[in-house]
Short mmCIF file of C-alpha atoms in Angstrom, two decimals:
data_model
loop_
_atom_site.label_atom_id
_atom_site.label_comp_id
_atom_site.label_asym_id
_atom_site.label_seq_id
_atom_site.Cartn_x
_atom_site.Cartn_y
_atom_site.Cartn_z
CA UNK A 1 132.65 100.34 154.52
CA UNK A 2 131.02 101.58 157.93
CA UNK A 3 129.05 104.25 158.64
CA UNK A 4 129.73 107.20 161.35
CA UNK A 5 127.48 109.96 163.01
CA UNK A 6 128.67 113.61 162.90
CA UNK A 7 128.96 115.96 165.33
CA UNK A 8 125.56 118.05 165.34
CA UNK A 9 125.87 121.90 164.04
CA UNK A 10 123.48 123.24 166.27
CA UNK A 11 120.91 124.89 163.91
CA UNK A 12 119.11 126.09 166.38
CA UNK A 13 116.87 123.12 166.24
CA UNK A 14 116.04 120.90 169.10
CA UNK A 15 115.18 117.69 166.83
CA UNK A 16 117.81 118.43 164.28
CA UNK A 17 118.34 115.07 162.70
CA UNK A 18 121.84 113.51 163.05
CA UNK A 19 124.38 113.18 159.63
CA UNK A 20 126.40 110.48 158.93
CA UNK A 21 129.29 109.74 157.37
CA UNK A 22 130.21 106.54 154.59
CA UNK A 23 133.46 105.78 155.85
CA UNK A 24 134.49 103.70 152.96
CA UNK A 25 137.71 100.79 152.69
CA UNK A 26 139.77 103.54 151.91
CA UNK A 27 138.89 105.67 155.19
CA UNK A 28 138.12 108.23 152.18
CA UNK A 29 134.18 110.09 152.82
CA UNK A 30 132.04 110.17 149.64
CA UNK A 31 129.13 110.32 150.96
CA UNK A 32 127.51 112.07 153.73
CA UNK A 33 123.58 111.82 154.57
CA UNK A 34 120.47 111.81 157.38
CA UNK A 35 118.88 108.39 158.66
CA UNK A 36 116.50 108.71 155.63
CA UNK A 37 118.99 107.21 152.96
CA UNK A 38 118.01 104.17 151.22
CA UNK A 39 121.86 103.20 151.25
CA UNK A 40 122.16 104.27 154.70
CA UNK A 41 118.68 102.11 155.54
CA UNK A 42 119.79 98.74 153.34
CA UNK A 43 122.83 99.28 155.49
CA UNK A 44 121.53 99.23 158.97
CA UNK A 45 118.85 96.48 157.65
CA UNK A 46 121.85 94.25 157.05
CA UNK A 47 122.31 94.08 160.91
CA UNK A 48 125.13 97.19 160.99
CA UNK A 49 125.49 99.87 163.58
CA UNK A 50 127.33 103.02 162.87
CA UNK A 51 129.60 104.49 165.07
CA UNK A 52 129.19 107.09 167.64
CA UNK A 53 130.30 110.73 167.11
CA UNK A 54 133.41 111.85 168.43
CA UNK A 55 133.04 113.79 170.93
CA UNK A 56 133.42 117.93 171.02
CA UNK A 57 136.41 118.61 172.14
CA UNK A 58 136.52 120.59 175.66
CA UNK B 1 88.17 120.12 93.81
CA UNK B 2 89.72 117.39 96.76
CA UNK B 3 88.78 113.92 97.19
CA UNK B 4 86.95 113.43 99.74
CA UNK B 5 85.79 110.56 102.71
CA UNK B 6 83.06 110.96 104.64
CA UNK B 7 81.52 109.47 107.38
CA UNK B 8 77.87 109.89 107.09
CA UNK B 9 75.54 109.19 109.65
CA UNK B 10 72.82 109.99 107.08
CA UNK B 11 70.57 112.14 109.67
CA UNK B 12 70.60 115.18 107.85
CA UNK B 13 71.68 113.69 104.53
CA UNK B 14 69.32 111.21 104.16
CA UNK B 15 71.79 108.36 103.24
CA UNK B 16 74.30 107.09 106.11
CA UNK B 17 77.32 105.35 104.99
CA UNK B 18 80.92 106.47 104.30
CA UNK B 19 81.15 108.11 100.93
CA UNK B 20 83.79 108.35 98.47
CA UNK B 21 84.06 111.59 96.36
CA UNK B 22 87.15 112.13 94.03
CA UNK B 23 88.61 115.06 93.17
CA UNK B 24 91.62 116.06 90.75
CA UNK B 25 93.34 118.87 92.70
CA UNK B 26 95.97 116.75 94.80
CA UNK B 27 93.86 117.95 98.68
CA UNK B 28 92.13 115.11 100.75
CA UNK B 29 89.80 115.72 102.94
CA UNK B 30 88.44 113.52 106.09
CA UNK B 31 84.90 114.62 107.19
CA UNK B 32 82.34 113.63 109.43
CA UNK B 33 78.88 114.36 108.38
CA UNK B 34 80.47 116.59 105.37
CA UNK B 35 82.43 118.70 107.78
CA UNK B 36 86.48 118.14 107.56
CA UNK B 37 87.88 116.99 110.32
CA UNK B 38 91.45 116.53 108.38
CA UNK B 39 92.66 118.18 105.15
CA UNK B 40 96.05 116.86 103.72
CA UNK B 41 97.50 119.21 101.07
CA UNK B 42 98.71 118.56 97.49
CA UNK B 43 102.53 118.41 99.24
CA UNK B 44 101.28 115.74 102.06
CA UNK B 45 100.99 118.34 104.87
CA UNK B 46 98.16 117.07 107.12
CA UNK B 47 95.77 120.00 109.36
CA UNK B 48 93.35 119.62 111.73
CA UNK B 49 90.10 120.78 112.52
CA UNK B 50 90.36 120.13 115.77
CA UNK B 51 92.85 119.68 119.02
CA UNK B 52 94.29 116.07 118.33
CA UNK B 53 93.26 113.58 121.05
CA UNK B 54 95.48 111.21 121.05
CA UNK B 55 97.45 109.60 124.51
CA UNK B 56 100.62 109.55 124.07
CA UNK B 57 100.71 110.37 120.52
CA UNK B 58 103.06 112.81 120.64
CA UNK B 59 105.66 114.54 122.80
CA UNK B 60 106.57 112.23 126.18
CA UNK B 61 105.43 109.57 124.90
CA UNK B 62 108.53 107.85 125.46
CA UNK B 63 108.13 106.38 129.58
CA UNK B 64 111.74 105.59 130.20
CA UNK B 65 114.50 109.19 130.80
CA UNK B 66 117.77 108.60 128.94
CA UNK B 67 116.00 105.92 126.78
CA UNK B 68 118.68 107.25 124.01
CA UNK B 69 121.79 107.06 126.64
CA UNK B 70 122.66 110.81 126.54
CA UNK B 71 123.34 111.86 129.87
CA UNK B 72 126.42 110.24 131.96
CA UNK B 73 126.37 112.18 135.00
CA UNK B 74 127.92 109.63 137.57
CA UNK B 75 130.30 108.11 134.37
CA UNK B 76 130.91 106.48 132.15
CA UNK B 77 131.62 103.08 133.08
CA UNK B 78 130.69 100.99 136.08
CA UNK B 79 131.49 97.46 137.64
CA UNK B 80 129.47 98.10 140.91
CA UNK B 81 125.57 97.13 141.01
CA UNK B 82 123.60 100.03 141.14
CA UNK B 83 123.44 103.66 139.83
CA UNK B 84 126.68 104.26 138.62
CA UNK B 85 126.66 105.57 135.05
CA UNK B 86 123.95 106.19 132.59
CA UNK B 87 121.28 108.07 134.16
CA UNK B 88 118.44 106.64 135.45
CA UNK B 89 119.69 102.91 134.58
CA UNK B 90 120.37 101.00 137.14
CA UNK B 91 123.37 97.95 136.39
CA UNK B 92 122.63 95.56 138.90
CA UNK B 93 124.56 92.43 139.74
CA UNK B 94 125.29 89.93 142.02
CA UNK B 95 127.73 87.08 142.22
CA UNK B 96 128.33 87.06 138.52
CA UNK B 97 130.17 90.57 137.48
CA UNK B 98 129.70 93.17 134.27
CA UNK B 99 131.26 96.23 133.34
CA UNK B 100 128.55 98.20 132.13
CA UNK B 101 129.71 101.36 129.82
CA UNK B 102 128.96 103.76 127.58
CA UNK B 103 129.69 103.51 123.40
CA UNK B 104 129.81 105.56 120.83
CA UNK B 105 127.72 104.82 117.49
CA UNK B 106 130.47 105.88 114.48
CA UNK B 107 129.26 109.01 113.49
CA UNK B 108 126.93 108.74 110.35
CA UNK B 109 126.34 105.35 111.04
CA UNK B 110 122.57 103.54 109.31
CA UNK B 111 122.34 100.68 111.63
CA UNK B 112 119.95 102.64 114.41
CA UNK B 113 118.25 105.13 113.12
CA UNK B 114 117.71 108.82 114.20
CA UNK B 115 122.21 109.33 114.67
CA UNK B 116 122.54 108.29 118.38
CA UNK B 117 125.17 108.85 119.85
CA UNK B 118 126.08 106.47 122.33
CA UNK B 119 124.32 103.36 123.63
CA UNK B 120 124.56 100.78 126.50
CA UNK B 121 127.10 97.54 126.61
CA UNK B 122 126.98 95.38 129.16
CA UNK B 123 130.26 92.91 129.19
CA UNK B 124 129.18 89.63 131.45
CA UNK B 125 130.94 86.89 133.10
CA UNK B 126 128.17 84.86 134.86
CA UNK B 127 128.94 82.80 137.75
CA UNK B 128 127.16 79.96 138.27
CA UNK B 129 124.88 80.08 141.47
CA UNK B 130 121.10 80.08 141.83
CA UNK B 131 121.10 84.04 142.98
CA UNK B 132 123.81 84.78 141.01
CA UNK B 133 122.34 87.39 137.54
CA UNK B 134 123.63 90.71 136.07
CA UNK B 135 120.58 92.60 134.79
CA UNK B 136 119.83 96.47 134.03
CA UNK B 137 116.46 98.22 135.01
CA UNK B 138 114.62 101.69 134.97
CA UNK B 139 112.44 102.60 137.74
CA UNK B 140 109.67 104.67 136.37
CA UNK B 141 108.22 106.98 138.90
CA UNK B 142 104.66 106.09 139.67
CA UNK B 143 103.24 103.04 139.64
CA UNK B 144 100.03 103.52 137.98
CA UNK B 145 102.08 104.55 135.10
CA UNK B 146 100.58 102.59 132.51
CA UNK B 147 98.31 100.81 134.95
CA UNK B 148 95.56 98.97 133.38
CA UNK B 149 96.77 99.59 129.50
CA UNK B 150 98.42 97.77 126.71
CA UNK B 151 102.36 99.04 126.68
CA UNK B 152 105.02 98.64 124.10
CA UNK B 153 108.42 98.88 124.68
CA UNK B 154 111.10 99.13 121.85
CA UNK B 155 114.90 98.95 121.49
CA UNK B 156 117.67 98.23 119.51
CA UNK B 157 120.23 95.28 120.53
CA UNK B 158 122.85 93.11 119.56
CA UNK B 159 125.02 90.56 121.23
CA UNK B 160 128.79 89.34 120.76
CA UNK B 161 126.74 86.06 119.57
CA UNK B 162 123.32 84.82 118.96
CA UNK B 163 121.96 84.60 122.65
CA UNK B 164 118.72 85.29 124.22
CA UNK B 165 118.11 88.58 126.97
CA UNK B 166 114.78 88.78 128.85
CA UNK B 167 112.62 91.48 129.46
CA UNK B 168 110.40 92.00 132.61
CA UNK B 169 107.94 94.66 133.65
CA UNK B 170 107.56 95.30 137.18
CA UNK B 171 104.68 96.92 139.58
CA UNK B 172 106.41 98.21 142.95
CA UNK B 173 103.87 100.11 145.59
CA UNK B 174 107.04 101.56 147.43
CA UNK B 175 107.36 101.45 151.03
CA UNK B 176 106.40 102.50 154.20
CA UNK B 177 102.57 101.44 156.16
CA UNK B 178 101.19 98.56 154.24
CA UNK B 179 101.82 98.73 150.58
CA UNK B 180 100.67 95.99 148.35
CA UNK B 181 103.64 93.11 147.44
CA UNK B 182 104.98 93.75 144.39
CA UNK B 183 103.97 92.18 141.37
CA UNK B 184 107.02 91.03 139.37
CA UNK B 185 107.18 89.10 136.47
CA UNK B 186 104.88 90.76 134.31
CA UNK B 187 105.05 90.15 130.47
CA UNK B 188 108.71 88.43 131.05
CA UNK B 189 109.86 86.66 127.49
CA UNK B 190 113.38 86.04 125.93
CA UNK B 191 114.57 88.20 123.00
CA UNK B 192 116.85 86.67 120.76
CA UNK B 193 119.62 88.72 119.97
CA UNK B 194 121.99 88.49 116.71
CA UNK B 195 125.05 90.20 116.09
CA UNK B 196 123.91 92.55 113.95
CA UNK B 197 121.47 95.51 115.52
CA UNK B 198 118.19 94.82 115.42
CA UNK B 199 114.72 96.81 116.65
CA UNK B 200 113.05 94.65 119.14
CA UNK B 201 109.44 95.30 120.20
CA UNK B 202 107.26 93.60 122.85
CA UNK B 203 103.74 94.38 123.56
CA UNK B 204 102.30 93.94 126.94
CA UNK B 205 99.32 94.10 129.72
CA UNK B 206 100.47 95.78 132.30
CA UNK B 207 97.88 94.62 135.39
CA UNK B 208 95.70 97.52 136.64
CA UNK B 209 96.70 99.12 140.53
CA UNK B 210 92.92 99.17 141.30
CA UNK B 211 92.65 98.16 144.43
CA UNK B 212 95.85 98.13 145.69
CA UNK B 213 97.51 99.77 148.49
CA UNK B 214 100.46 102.16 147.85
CA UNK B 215 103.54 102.34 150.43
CA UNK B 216 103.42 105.97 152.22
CA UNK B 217 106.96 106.90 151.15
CA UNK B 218 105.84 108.00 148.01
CA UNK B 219 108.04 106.06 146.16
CA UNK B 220 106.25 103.14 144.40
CA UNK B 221 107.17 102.97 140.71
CA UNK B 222 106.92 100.76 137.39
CA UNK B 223 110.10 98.61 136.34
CA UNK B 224 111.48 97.78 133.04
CA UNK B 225 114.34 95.00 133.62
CA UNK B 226 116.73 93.91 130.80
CA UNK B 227 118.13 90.35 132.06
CA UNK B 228 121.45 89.45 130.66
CA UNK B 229 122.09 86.06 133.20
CA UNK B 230 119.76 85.29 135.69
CA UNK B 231 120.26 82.35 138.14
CA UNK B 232 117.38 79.91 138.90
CA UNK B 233 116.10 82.01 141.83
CA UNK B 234 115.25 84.07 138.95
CA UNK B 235 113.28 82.09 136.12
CA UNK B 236 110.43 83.15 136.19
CA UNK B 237 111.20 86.82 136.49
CA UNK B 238 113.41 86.27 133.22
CA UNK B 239 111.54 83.88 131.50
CA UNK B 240 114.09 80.73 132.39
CA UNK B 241 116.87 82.51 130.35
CA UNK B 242 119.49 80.85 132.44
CA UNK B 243 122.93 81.87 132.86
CA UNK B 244 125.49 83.29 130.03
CA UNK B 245 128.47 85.47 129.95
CA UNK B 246 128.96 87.67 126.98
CA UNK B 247 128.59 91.52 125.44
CA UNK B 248 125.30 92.71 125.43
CA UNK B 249 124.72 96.27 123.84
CA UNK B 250 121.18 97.89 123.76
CA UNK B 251 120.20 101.57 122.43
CA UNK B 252 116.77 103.61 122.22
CA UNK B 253 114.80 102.21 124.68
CA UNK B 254 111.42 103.55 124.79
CA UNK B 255 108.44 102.39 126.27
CA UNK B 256 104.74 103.72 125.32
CA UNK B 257 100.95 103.64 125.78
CA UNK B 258 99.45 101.23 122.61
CA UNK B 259 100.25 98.15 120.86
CA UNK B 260 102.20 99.90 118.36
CA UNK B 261 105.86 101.01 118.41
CA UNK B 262 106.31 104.63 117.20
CA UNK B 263 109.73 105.63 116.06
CA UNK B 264 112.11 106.78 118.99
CA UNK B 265 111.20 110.11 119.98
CA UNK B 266 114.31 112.28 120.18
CA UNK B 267 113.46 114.75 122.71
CA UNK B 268 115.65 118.18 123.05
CA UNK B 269 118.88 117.28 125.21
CA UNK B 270 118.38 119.88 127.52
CA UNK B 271 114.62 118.55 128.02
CA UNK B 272 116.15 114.96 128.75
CA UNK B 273 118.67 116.78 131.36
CA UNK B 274 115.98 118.29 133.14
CA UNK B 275 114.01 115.17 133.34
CA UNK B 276 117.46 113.22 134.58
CA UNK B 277 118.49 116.30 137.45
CA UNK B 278 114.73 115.67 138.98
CA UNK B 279 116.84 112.34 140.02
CA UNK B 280 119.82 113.03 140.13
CA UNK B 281 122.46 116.21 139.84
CA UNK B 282 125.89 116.40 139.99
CA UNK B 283 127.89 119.81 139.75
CA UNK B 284 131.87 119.89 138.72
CA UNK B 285 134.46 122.52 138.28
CA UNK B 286 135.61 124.02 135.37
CA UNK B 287 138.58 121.25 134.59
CA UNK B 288 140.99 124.51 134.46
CA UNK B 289 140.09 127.41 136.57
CA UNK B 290 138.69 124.58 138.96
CA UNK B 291 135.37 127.26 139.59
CA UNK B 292 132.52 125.55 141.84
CA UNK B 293 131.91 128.75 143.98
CA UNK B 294 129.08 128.53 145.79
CA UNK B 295 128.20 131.76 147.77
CA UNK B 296 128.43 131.08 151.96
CA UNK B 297 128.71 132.68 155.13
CA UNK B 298 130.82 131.63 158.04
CA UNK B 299 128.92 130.69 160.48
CA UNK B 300 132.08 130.36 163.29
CA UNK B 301 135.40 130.75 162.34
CA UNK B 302 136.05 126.91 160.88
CA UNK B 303 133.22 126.75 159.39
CA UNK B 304 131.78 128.13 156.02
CA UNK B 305 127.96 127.43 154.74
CA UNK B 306 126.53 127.65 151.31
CA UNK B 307 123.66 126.78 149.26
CA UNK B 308 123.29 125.00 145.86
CA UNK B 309 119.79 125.62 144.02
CA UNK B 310 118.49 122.49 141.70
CA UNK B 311 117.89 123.39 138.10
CA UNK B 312 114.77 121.44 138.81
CA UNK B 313 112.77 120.51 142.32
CA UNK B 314 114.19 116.66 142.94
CA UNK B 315 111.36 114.46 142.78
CA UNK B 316 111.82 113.93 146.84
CA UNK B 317 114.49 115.57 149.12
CA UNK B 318 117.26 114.54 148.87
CA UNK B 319 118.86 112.34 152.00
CA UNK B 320 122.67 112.38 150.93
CA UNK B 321 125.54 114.43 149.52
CA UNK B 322 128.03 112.90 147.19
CA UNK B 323 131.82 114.32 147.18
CA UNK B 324 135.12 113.36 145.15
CA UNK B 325 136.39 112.30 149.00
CA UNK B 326 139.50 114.34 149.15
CA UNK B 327 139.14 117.07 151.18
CA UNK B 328 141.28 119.38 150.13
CA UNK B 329 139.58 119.16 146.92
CA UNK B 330 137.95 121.78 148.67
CA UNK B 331 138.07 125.21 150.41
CA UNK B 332 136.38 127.85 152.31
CA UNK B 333 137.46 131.50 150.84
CA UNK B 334 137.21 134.98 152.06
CA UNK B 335 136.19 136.79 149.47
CA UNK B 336 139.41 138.00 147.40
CA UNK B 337 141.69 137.09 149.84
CA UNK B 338 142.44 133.78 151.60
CA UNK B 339 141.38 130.63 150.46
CA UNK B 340 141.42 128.04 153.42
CA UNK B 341 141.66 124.16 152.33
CA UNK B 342 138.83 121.74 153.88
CA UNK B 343 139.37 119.43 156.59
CA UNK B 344 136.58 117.27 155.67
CA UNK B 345 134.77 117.13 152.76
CA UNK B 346 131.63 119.14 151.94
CA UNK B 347 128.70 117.76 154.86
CA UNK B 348 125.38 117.55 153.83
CA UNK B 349 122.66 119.76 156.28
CA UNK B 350 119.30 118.50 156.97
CA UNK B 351 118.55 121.83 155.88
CA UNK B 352 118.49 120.65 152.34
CA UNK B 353 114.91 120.86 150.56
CA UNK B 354 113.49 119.42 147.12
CA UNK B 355 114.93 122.82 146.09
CA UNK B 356 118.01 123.52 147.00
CA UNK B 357 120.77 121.77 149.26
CA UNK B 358 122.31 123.43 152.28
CA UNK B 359 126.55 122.28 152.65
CA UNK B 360 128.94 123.15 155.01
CA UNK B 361 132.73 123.09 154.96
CA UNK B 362 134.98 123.21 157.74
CA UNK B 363 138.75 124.44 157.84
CA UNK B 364 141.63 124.31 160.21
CA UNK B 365 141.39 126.77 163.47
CA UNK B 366 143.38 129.62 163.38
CA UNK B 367 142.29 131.11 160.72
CA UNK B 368 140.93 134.42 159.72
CA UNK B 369 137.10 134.14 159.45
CA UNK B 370 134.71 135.69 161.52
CA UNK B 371 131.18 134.73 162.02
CA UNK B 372 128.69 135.62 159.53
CA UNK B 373 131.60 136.87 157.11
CA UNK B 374 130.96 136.39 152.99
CA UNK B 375 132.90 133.79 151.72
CA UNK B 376 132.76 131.24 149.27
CA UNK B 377 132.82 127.39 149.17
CA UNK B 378 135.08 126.25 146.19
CA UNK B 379 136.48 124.13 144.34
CA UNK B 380 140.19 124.09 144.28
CA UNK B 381 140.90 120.74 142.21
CA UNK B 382 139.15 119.50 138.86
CA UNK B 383 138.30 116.09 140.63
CA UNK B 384 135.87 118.34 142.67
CA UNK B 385 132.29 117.87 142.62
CA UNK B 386 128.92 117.67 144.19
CA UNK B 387 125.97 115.37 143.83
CA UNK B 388 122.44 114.74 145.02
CA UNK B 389 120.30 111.73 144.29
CA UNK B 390 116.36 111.89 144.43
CA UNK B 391 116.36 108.00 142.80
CA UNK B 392 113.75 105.24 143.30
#
């Protein structure tokens, strides 16, 4: 299980907060959530980095 | 004429004492000073004179949500530790494993009173290792709940043999700034269990928060943790009960202000939803017509948004979105005409509140939406859903 940043949707706000994705064993997405989730937390406390966003395409 | 006791502090009557007077008509009466402060009828029906004060007397009294195992909104059975089933519990376990499920009482059934309908098993094969425990807890928001007072907490239990559980009570200040260190270990004792159902009470202090500091994440909160096998890391958080495999099953938990238990209180079912969705909610499709239509714009044309209002405010905003994973469980669709599968699952927005949650959906280019059109996000398999979590 890893976790990976979204794209931003532009909401029109300049410190929208980034999403990211659970990327679980199965490359299936359950879950998606802001830096603020416990899981999410516990996760990066365990020494993990998610992954980048992919880049917008041209 | 009623029979009457009275409480007489003599300063108009001349003589203090309490005072018996007997009557022949069936009616008590309870004064104080000659005036009734309780009158129970011929046919046992009690009234008062005034408001009854009484803390937790009555309605709520009951601490713990889904004390009577009701409400299933994640499932029905889990093997992972954490929240996975029963609302509100929390099935924790490491190293050694559990399946932790629901069960259904046979209808008409004596052994627990009050016809519940399903209660709690946990099946447990301990592994031996000092860390190693399966256990089951509540998290009851607020940690001066029941700060400072004498609590009881009730249940029913039985076990595939006779073998001890512990019970611990637990102060967390939450987290965030400086909060206090947790106080753990509070009132933890064995509880021998039979195989036969049996109503279990324990009676404790829980230690007053005076003084202490709470975490600024406003999510400190009082435990209640059932230990099933708990490694020697953990013996004096479960009272040295050691390690065990076997079936635990436990039903009508409630906890409560006094030194007394009071039968379970069986609160209305859409009450103890309520109470459970300020946690946690989870919306599904109709298992047929597969309808989870949520009302959306598109806001380009891949992309549809829409909005789902809570029943009831979460107790904190919600920081995730929970979806089946497939995404062409899902779909954007113009409104009576085109329905356009998902390319990803529903995406949470930071746009969500305590409220309401904000989703978006996006669909293959080359489609017909336009920008600000009315659609609808739907569900377009019965494996479909949606959840938030608020939890502790």
């Amino acid at each position: 299980m890893m976790y990976k940043q979204l794209p931003k949707v532009d909401l029109g706000d300049p410190d929208e907060q980034p999403i990211y994705a659970r990327v679980d064993d199965d490359g299936k997405i359950r879950v998606t959530c802001t830096a603020k989730n416990p899981d999410f937390l516990e996760w990066l406390a365990q020494g993990n980095t998610p992954e980048p966003a992919d880049e917008a395409p041209e | 004429m009623p029979s009457i006791i009275n409480s007489d502090d003599g300063q108009t009557s001349g003589s203090a004492g309490l005072k018996f007077t007997s009557g022949d008509d069936g009616v008590m009466k309870i004064q104080n000073n000659g005036v009734d402060a309780m009158t129970v009828s011929a046919a046992g029906q009690p009234t008062f004179a005034a408001p009854v004060s009484q803390p937790g007397a009555f309605m709520f009294r009951n601490k713990i949500i889904n004390g009577n195992f009701d409400i299933w909104q994640r499932g029905t059975s889990q093997t992972i530790s954490g929240y996975s089933s029963a609302d509100r519990w929390r099935c924790l376990n490491v190293g050694s494993t559990k399946t932790a499920s629901r069960q259904a009482f046979d209808l008409g059934q004596t052994d627990v009173p009050g016809n519940p309908k399903y209660y709690m098993r946990h099946v447990v094969t301990s592994v031996a290792g000092a860390s190693n425990y399966v256990a089951m807890d509540q998290k009851i928001e607020g940690v001066e709940t029941l700060s400072g007072k004498t609590a009881t907490l009730s249940f029913w239990a039985k076990a595939d043999a006779s073998k001890n559980i512990a019970v611990e009570f637990y102060q967390d200040f939450g987290t965030g700034g400086s909060p206090s260190d947790a106080v753990s270990g509070i009132g933890a004792q064995l509880v021998a269990l039979t195989t036969s159902w049996t109503k279990y009470t324990i009676t404790v202090d829980i230690p007053s928060v005076a003084g202490k500091t709470l975490g600024t994440d406003g999510n400190d909160w009082v435990g209640v943790f059932f230990w099933f096998d708990a490694g020697s890391d953990y013996d004096d958080r479960a009272a040295n009960l050691g390690q065990q495999s076997g079936t635990f099953d436990i039903a009508q938990v409630q906890l409560e202000e006094g030194s007394a238990a009071t039968p379970f209180e069986q609160r209305p079912i859409g009450t103890e939803e309520n109470l459970c969705y300020r946690y946690y909610y989870k919306i599904f499709p109709n298992a047929v017509t597969k309808s989870l239509t949520l009302m959306a714009n598109a806001s380009t044309s891949t992309r549809g948004w829409g909005d789902v209002v809570f029943p009831v405010p979460m107790r904190t905003e919600p920081t995730a979105l929970e979806t089946s994973g497939t995404p062409s469980h899902y779909a954007v669709a113009r409104v009576g005409i085109t329905t356009y599968t998902g390319t990803n699952g529903p995406v949470f927005s930071t746009l969500t509140t305590r409220y309401m949650s904000a989703i978006y959906l996006d669909v293959a280019s080359g489609q017909s939406l336009a920008t600000d059109q009315g659609t609808t996000i739907r569900a377009i398999n019965a494996a479909a859903f949606l959840a938030w979590s608020a939890e502790l």
